[in-house]
CSV table of C-alpha atoms in Angstrom, one decimal:
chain,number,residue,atom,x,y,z
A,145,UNK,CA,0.0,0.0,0.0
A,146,UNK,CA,2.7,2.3,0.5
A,147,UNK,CA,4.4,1.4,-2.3
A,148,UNK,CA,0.8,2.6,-4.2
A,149,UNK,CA,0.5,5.6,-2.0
A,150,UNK,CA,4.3,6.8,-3.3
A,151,UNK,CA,4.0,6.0,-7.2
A,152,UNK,CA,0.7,8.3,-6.8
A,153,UNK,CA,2.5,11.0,-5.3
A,154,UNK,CA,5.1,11.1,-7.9
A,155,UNK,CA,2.8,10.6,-10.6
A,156,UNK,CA,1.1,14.4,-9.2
A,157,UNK,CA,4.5,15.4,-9.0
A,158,UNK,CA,4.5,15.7,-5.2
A,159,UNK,CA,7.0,13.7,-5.2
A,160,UNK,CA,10.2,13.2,-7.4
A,161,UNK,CA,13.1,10.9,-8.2
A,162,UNK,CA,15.7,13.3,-6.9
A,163,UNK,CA,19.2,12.7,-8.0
A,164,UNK,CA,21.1,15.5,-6.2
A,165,UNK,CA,20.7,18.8,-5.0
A,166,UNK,CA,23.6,20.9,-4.7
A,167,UNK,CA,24.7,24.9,-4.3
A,168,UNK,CA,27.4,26.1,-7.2
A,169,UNK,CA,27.7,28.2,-9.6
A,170,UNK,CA,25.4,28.3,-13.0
A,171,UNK,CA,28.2,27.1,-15.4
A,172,UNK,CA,26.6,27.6,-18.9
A,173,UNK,CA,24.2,30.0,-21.2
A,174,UNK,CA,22.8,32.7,-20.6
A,175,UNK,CA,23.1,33.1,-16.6
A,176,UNK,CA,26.4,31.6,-16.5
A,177,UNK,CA,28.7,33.1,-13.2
A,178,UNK,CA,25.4,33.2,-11.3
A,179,UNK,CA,25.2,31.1,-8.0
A,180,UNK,CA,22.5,28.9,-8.2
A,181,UNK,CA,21.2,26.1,-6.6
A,182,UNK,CA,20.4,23.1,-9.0
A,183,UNK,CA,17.7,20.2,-8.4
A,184,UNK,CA,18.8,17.4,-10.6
A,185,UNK,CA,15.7,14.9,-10.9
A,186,UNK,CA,16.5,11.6,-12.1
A,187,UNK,CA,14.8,10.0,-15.5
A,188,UNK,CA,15.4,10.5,-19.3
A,189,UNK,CA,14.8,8.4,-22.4
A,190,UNK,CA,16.0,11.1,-24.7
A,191,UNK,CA,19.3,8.9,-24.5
A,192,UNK,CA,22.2,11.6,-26.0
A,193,UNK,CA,25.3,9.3,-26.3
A,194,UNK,CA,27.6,12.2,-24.7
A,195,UNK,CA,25.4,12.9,-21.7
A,196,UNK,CA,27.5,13.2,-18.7
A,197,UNK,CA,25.0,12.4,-16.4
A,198,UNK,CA,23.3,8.8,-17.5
A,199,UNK,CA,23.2,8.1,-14.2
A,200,UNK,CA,20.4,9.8,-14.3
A,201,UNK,CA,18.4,8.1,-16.9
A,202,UNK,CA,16.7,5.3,-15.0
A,203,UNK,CA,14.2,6.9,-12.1
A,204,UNK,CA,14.4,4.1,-10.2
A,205,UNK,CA,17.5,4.4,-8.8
A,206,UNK,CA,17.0,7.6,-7.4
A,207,UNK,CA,14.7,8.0,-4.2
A,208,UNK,CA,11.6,9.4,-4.3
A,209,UNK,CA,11.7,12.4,-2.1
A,210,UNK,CA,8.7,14.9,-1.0
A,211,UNK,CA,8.5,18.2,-3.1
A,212,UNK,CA,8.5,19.9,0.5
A,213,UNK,CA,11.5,18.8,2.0
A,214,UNK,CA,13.2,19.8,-1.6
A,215,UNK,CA,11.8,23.0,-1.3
A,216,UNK,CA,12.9,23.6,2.3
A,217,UNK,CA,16.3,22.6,1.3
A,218,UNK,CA,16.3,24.8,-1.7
A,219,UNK,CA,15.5,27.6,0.1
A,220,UNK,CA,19.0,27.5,2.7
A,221,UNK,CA,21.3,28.6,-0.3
A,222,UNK,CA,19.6,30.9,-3.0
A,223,UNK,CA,17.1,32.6,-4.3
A,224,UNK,CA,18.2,31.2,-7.9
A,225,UNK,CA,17.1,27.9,-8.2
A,226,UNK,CA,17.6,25.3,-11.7
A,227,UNK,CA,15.8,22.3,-12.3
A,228,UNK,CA,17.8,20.0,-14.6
A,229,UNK,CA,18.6,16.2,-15.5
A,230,UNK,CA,17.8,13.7,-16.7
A,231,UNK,CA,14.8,15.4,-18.1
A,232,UNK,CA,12.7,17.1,-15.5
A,233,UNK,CA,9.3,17.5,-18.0
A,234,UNK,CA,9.2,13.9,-17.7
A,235,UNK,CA,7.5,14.8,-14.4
A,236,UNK,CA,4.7,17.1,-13.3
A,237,UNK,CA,6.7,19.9,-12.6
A,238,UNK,CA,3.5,22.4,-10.9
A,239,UNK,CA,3.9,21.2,-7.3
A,240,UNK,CA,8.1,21.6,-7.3
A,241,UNK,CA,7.5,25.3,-8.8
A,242,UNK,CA,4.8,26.2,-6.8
A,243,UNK,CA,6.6,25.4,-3.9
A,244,UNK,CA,9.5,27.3,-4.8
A,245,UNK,CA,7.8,30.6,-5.8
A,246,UNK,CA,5.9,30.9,-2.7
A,247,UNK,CA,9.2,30.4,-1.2
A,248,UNK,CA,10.2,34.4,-3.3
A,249,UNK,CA,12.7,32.0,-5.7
A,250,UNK,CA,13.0,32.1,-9.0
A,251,UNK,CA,13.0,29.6,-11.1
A,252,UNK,CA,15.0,27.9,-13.9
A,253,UNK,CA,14.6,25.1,-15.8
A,254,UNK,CA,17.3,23.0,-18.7
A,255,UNK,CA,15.4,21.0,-20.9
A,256,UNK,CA,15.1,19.1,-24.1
A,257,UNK,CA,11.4,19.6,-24.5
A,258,UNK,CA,10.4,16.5,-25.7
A,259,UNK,CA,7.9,16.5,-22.5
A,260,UNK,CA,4.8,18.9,-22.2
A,261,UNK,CA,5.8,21.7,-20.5
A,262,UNK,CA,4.9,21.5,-16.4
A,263,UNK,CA,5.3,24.1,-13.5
A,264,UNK,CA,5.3,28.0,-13.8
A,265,UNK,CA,8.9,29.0,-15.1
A,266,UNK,CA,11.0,32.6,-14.7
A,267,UNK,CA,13.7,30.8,-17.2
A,268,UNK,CA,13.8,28.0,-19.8
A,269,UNK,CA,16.5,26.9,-21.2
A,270,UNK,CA,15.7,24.5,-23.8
A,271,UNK,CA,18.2,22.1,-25.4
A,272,UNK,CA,16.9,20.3,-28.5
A,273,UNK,CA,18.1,16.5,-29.1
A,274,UNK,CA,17.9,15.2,-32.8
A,275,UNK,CA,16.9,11.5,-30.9
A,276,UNK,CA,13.6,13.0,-29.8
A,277,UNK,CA,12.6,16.4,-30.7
A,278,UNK,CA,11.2,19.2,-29.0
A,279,UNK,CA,7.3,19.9,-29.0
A,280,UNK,CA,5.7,23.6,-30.2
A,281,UNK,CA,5.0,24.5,-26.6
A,282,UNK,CA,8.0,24.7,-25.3
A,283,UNK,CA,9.7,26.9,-28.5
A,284,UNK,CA,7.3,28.8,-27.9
A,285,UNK,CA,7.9,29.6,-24.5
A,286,UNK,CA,11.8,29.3,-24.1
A,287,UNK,CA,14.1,32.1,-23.0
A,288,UNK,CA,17.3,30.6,-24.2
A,289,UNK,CA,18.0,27.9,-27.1
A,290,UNK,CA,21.4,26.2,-26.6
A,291,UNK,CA,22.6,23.8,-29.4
A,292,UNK,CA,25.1,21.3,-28.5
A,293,UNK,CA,28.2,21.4,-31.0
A,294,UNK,CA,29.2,17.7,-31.2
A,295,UNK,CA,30.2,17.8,-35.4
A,296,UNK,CA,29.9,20.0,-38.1
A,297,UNK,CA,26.3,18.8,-38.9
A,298,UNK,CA,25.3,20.5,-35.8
A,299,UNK,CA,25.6,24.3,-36.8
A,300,UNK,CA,23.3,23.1,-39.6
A,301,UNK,CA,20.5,22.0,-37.5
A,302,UNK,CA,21.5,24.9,-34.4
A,303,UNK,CA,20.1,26.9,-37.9
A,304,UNK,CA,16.7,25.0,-38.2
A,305,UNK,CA,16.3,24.9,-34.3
A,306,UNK,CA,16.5,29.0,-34.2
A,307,UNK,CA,13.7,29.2,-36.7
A,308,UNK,CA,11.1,27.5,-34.4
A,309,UNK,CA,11.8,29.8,-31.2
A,310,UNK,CA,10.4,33.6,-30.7
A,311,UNK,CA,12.1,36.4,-32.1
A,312,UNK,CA,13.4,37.4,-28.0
A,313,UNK,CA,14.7,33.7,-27.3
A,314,UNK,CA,18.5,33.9,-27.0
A,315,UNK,CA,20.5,32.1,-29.0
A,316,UNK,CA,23.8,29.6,-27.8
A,317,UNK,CA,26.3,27.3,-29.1
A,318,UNK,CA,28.2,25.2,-27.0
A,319,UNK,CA,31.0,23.0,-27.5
A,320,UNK,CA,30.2,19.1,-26.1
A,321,UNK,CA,33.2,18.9,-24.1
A,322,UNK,CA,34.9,15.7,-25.2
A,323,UNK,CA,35.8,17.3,-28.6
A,324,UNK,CA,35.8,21.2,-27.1
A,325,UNK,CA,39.1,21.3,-28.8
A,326,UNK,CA,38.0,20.3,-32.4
A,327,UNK,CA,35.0,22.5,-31.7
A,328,UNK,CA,35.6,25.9,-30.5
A,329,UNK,CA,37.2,27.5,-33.7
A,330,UNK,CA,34.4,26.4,-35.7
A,331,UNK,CA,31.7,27.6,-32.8
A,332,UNK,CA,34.1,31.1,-32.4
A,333,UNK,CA,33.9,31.5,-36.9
A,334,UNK,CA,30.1,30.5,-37.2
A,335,UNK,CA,29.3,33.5,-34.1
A,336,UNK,CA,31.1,35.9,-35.8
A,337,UNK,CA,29.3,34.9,-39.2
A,338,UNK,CA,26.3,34.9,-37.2
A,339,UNK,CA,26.5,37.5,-34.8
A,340,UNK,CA,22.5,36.8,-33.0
A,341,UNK,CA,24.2,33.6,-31.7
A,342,UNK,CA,26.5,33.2,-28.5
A,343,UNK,CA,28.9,30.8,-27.4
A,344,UNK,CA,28.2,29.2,-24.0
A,345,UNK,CA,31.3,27.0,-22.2
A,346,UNK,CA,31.2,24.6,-19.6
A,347,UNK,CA,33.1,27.1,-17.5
A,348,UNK,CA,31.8,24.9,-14.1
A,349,UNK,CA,34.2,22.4,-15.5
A,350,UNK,CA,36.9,24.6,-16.1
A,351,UNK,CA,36.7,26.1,-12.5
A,352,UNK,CA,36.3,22.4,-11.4
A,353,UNK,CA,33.2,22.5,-9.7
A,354,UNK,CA,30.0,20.6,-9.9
């Protein structure tokens, strides 16, 4: 029965498969330098071979834990909270951003958007995979698009992804980091041949911090 009682919970999103929850500093796009504090919920089948967090992927390895208690942790470090991956949407996000907005925080969220948008958002930053593609909603809606640079076929499609976002969505390129090297003089040229789009770095790995 309690067993029941929990999968219901999480099914309304009052509770989630939370991976980690840690205070750092945003590392990437547009709000990077900014101390944040990020909620990393576990489960994604969007399945991007250079992930660096497929530990996440499977839900049920992570515990289910109480929206409240993640709230009331949340609100210790910051007022600048980010709710990443896995793929959060996969969840019903409403209950997790409630609770963090009557707490005066506001709200990020990194997604793919494969999942229907969820929760009340002050920032989305969505990250389109080719393995399973973004819906209208959340183009519509997001704040910042970031294209992951793996090879040279991905300015092409960071191209086509721009089209389907609103004219104030801002725009990012950034290099995956195994192949940063190879990457970043072809991410610095295409910027300065394109001049709406930005590059975004990993700089939390550079400053070696989660």
């Amino acid at each position: 029965m309690l067993e029941k009682s929990i999968s219901q919970a999480v099914e309304k999103g009052e509770m989630l498969p939370l991976m980690e929850e840690f205070y750092t500093i945003q590392g990437e796009g547009s709000h990077t330098g900014k101390a944040a504090y990020f909620i990393r919920v576990g489960g994604c089948d969007v399945g991007c071979h250079w992930c660096d967090v497929k530990e996440s992927w499977d839900p049920e390895k992570h515990p289910p834990t109480a929206v409240d208690a993640i709230v009331a942790n949340a609100a210790k470090y910051s007022k600048t909270i980010v709710v990443t991956g896995g793929e959060p949407l996969t969840w019903d996000m409403g209950p997790l951003t409630k609770g963090l907005k009557s707490e005066g925080m506001q709200v990020h969220i990194e997604t793919s958007g494969a999942y229907p948008l969820s929760g009340s958002w002050d920032w989305i930053c969505l990250s389109p995979k080719k393995m399973k593609m973004p819906l209208p909603e959340v183009y519509e809606a997001a704040h910042e698009l970031k294209v992951i640079i793996f090879n040279k076929h991905d300015f092409a499609f960071a191209k086509a992804e721009a089209e389907k976002v609103s004219s104030n969505c801002k725009l990012y390129l950034q290099p995956e980091w195994s192949v940063r090297e190879k990457m970043i003089p072809l991410i610095t040229e295409f910027v300065m041949d394109n001049p709406e789009w930005h590059v975004s770095l990993q700089t939390h790995k550079y400053l070696n911090i989660p």
